[in-house]
PDB file of C-alpha atoms in Angstrom:
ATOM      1  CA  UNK A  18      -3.404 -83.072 -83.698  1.00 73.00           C
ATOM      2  CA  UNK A  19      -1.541 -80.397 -81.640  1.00 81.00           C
ATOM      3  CA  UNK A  20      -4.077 -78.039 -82.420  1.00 81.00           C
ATOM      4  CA  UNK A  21      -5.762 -80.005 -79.662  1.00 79.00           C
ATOM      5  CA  UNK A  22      -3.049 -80.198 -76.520  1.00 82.00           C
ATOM      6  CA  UNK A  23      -3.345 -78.952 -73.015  1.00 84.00           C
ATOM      7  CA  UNK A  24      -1.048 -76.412 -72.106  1.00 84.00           C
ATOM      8  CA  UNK A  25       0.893 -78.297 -69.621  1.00 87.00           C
ATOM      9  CA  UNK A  26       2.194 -80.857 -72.472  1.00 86.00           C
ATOM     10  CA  UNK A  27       2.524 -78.195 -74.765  1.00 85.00           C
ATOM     11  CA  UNK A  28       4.790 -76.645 -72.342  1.00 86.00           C
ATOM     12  CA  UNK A  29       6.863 -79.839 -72.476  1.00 87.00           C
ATOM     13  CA  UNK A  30       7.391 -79.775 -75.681  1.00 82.00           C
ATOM     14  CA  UNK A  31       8.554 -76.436 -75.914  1.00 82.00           C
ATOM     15  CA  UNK A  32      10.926 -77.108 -73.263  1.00 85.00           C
ATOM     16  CA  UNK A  33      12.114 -80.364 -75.009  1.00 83.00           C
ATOM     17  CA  UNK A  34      12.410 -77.874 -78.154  1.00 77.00           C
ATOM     18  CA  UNK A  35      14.553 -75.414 -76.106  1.00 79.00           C
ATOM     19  CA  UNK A  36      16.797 -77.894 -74.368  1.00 82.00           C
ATOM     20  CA  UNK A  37      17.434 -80.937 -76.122  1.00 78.00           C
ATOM     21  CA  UNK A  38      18.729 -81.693 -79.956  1.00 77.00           C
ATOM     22  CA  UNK A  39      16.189 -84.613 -80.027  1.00 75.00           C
ATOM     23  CA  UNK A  40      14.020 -84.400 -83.097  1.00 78.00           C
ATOM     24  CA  UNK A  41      10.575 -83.684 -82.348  1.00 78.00           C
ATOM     25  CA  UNK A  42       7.949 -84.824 -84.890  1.00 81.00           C
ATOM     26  CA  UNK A  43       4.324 -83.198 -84.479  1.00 81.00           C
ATOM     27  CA  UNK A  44       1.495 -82.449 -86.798  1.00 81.00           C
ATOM     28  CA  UNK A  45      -1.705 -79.641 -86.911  1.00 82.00           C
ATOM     29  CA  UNK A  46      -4.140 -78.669 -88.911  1.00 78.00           C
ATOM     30  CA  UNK A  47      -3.305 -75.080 -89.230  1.00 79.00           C
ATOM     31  CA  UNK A  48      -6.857 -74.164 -89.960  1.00 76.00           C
ATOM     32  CA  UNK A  49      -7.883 -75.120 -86.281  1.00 78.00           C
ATOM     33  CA  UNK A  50      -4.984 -72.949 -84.579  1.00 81.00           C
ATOM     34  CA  UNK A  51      -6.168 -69.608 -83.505  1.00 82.00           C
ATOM     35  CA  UNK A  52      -3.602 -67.152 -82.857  1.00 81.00           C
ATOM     36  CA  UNK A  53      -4.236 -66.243 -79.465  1.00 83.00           C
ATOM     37  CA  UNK A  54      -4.581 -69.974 -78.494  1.00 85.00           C
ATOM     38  CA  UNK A  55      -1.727 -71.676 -76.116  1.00 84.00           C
ATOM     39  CA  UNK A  56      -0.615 -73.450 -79.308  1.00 83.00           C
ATOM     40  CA  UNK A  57      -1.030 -70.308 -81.497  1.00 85.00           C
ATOM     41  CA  UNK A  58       1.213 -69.187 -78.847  1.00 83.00           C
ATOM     42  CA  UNK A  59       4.133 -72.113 -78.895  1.00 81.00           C
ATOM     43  CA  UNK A  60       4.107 -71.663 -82.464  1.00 80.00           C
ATOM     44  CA  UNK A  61       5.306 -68.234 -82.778  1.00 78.00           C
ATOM     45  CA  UNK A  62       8.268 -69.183 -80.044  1.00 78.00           C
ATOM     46  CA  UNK A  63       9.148 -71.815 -81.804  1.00 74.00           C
ATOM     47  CA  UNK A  64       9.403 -70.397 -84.899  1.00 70.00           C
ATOM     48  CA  UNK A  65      12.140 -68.041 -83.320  1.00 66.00           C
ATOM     49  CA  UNK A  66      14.105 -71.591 -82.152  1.00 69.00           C
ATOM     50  CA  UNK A  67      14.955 -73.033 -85.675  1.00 68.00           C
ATOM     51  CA  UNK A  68      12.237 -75.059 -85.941  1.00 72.00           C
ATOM     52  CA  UNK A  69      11.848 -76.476 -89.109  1.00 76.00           C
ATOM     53  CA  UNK A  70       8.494 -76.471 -90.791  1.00 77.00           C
ATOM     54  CA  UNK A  71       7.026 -79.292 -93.323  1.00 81.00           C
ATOM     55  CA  UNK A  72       3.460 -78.015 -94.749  1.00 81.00           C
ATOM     56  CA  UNK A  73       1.603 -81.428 -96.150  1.00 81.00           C
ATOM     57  CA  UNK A  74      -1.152 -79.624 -98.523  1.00 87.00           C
ATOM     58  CA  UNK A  75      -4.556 -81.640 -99.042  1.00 91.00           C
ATOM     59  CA  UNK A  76      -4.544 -84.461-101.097  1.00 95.00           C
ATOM     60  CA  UNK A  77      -5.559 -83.726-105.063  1.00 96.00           C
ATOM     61  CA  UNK A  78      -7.340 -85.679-106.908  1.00 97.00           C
ATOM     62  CA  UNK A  79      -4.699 -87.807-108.152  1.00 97.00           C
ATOM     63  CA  UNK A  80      -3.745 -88.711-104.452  1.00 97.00           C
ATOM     64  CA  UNK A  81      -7.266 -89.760-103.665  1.00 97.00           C
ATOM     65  CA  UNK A  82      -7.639 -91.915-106.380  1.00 97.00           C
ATOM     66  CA  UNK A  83      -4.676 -93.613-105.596  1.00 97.00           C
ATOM     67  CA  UNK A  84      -5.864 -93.818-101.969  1.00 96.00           C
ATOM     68  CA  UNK A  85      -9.079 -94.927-102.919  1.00 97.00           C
ATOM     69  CA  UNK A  86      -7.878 -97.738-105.558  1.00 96.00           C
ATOM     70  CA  UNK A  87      -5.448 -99.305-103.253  1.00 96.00           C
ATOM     71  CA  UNK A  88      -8.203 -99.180 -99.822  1.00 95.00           C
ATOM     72  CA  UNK A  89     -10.611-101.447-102.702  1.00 96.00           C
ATOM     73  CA  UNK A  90      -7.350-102.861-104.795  1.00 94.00           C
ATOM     74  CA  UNK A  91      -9.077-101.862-107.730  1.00 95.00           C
ATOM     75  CA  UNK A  92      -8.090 -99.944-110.747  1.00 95.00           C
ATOM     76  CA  UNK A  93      -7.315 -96.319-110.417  1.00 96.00           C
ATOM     77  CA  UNK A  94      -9.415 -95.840-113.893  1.00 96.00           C
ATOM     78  CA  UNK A  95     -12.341 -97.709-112.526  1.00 95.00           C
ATOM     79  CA  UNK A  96     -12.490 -96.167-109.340  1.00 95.00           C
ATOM     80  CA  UNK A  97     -11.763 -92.453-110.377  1.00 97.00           C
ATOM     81  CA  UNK A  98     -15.735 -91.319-110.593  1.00 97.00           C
ATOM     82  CA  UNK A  99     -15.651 -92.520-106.678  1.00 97.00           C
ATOM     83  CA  UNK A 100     -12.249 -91.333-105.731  1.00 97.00           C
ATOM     84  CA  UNK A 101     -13.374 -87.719-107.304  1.00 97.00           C
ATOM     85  CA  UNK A 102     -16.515 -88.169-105.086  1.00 97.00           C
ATOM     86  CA  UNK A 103     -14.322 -88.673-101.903  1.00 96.00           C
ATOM     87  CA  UNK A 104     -12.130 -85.690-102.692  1.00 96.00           C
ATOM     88  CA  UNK A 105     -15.109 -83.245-103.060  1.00 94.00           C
ATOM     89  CA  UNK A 106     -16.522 -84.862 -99.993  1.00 93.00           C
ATOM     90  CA  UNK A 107     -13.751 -84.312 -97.596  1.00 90.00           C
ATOM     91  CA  UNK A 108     -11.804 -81.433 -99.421  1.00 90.00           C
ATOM     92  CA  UNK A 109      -8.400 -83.789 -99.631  1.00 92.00           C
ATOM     93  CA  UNK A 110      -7.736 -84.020 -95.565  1.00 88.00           C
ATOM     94  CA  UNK A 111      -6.305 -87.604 -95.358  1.00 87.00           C
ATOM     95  CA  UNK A 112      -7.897 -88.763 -92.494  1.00 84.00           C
ATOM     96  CA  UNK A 113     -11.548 -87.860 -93.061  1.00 86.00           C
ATOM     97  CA  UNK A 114     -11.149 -89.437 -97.036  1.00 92.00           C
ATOM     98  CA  UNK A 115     -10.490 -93.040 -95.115  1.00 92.00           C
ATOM     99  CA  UNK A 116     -13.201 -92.254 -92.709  1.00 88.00           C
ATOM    100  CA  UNK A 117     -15.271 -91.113 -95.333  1.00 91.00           C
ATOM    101  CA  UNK A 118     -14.904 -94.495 -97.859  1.00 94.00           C
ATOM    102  CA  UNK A 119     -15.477 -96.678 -93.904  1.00 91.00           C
ATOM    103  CA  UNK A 120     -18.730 -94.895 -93.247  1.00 88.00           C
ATOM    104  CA  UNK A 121     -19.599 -95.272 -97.603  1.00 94.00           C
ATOM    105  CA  UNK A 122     -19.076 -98.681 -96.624  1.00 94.00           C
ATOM    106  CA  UNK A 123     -20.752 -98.431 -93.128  1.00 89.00           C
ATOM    107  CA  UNK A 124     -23.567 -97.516 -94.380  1.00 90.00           C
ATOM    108  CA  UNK A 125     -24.084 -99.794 -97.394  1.00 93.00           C
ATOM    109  CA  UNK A 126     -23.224 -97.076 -99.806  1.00 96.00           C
ATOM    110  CA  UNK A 127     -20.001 -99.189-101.441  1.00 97.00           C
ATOM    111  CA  UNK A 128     -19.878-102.750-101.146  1.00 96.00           C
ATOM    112  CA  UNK A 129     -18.008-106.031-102.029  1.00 95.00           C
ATOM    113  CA  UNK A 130     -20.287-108.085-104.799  1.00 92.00           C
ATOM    114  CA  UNK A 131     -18.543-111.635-104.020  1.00 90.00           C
ATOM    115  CA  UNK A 132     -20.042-113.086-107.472  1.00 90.00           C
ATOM    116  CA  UNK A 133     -18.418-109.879-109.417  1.00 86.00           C
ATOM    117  CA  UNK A 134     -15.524-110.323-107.381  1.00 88.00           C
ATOM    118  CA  UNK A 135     -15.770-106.319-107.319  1.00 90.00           C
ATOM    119  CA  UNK A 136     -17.120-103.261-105.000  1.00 95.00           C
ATOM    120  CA  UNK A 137     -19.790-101.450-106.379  1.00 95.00           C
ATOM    121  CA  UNK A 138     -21.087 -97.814-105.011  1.00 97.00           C
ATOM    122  CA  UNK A 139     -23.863 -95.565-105.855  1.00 94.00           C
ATOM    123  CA  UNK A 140     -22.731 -92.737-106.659  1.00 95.00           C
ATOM    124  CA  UNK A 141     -25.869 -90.346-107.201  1.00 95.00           C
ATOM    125  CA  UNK A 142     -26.284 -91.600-103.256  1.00 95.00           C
ATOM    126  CA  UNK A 143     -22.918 -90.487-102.490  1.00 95.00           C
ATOM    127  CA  UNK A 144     -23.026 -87.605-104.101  1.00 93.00           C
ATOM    128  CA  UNK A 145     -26.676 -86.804-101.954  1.00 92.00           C
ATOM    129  CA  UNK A 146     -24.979 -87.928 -98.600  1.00 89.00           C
ATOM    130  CA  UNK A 147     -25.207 -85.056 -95.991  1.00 83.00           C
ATOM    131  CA  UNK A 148     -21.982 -85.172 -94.101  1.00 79.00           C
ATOM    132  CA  UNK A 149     -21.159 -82.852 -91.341  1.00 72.00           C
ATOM    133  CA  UNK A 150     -17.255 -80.688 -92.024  1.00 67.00           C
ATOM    134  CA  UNK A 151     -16.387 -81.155 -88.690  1.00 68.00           C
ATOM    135  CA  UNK A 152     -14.785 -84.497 -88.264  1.00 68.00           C
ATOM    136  CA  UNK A 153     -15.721 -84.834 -84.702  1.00 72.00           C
ATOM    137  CA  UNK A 154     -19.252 -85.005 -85.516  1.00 76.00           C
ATOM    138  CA  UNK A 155     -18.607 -87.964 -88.580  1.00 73.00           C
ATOM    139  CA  UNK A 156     -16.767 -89.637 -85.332  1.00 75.00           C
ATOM    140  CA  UNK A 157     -20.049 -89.026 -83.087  1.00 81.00           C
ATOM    141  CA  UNK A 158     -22.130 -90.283 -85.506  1.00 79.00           C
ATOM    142  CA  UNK A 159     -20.400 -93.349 -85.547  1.00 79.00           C
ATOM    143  CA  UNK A 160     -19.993 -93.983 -82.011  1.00 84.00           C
ATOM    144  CA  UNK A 161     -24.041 -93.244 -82.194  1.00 85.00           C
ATOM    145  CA  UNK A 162     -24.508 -95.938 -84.664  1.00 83.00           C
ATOM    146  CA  UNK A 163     -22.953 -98.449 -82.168  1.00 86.00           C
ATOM    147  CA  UNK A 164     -25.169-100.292 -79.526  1.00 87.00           C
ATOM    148  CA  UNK A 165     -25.449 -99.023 -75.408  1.00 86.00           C
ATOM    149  CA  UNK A 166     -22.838-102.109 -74.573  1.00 83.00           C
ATOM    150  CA  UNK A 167     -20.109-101.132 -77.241  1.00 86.00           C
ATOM    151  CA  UNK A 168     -21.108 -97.728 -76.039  1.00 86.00           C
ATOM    152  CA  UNK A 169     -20.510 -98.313 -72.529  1.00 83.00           C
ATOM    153  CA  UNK A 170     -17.141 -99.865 -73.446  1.00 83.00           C
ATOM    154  CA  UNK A 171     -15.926 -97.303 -75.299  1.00 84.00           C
ATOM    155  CA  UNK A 172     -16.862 -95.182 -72.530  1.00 82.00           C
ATOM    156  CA  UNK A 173     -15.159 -97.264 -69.867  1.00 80.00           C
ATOM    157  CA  UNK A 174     -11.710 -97.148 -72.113  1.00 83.00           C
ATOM    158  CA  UNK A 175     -12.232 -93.258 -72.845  1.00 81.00           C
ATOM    159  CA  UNK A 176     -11.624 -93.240 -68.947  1.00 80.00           C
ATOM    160  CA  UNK A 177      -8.609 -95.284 -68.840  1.00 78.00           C
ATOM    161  CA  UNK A 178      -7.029 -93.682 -71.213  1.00 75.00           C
ATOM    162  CA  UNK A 179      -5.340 -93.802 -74.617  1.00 70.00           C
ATOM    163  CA  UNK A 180      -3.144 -97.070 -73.522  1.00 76.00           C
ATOM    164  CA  UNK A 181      -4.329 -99.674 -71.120  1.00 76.00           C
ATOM    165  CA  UNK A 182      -4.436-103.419 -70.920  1.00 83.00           C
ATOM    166  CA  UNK A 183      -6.991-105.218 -71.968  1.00 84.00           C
ATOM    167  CA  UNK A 184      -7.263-106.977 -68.153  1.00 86.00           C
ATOM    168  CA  UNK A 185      -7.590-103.241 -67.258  1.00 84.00           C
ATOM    169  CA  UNK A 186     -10.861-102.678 -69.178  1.00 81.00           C
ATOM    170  CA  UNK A 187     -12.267-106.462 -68.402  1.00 84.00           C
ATOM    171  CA  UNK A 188     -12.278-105.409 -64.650  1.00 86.00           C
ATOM    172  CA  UNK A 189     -13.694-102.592 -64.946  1.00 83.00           C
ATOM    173  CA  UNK A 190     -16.382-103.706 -66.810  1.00 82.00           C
ATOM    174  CA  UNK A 191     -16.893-106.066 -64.193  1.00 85.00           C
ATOM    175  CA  UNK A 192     -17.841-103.448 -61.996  1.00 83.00           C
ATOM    176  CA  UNK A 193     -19.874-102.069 -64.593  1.00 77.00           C
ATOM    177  CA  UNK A 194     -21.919-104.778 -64.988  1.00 76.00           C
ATOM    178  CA  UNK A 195     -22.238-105.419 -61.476  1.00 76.00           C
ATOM    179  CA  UNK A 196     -22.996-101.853 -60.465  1.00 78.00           C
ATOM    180  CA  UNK A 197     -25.458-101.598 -63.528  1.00 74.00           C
ATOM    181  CA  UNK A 198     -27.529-104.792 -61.858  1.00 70.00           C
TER     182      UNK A 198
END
């Protein structure tokens, strides 16, 4: 999620570009890259540094159903009316399909029958579901769903960052909890 940097690491990795032969791996949605942004930007220097460029297209319908049948390790015939459901859902992006089938799931819209030893789904239900395009807000919702303690958590970690020990977030819940009382 380049499309999403600050400058100053984007600035980074254009100098690691320029300078070293290390092989930088990043991904984007190109979609969400504005020209005129600082990314927009790095991309059209880049380009002019022999930087090579791997476009991953949306999954079709065949990759969704193959996504979808191993997620419920079922059979891609039985689980093609859902998997087609998924795809129109989320238009093929990868990461919103697997959010997607979680909040299906989430919300009691596919679920595990232990006596069938199957999942089952409603599709008329799916197919009614109102979902948002923008991925943040299918992320918001979720965090919504959550109650205020596993909100305040997430909130305390948000703080700490994207890597911390788990000692880290215990003590400062501490002082949560203390300065909450």
């Amino acid at each position: 999620d380049l499309q999403w940097a600050d400058e100053a690491s984007l600035r980074l990795m254009h100098n690691l570009v320029k300078q070293s032969s290390a092989l930088i791996v990043g991904s984007y949605r190109e979609d969400e890259v504005p020209p005129d942004s600082a990314f927009g930007k790095l991309l059209i220097e880049v380009n002019a540094l022999n930087v090579f460029q791997i476009r991953v297209p949306p999954l079709d319908l065949s990759a969704v159903n193959i996504l979808v049948s191993y997620a419920l390790r079922m059979s891609q015939r039985l689980i093609r009316p859902l998997a087609d459901a998924v795809l129109k859902k989320t238009n093929g992006n990868t990461f919103y399909a697997v959010q997607f089938i979680v909040s299906l799931h989430d919300e009691g819209l596919l679920s595990y029958h232990n006596e069938h030893k199957r999942w089952r789904w409603d599709l008329d239900k799916i197919h009614a579901k109102k979902i948002s395009d923008d991925l943040a807000d299918l992320l918001k919702a979720k965090i919504e769903c959550l109650d205020a303690d596993a909100r305040d958590v997430l909130t305390l970690a948000a703080g700490v960052g994207s890597i911390f020990r788990e000692s880290t977030l215990q003590i400062l819940l501490s002082i949560h909890l203390i300065e909450s009382e």
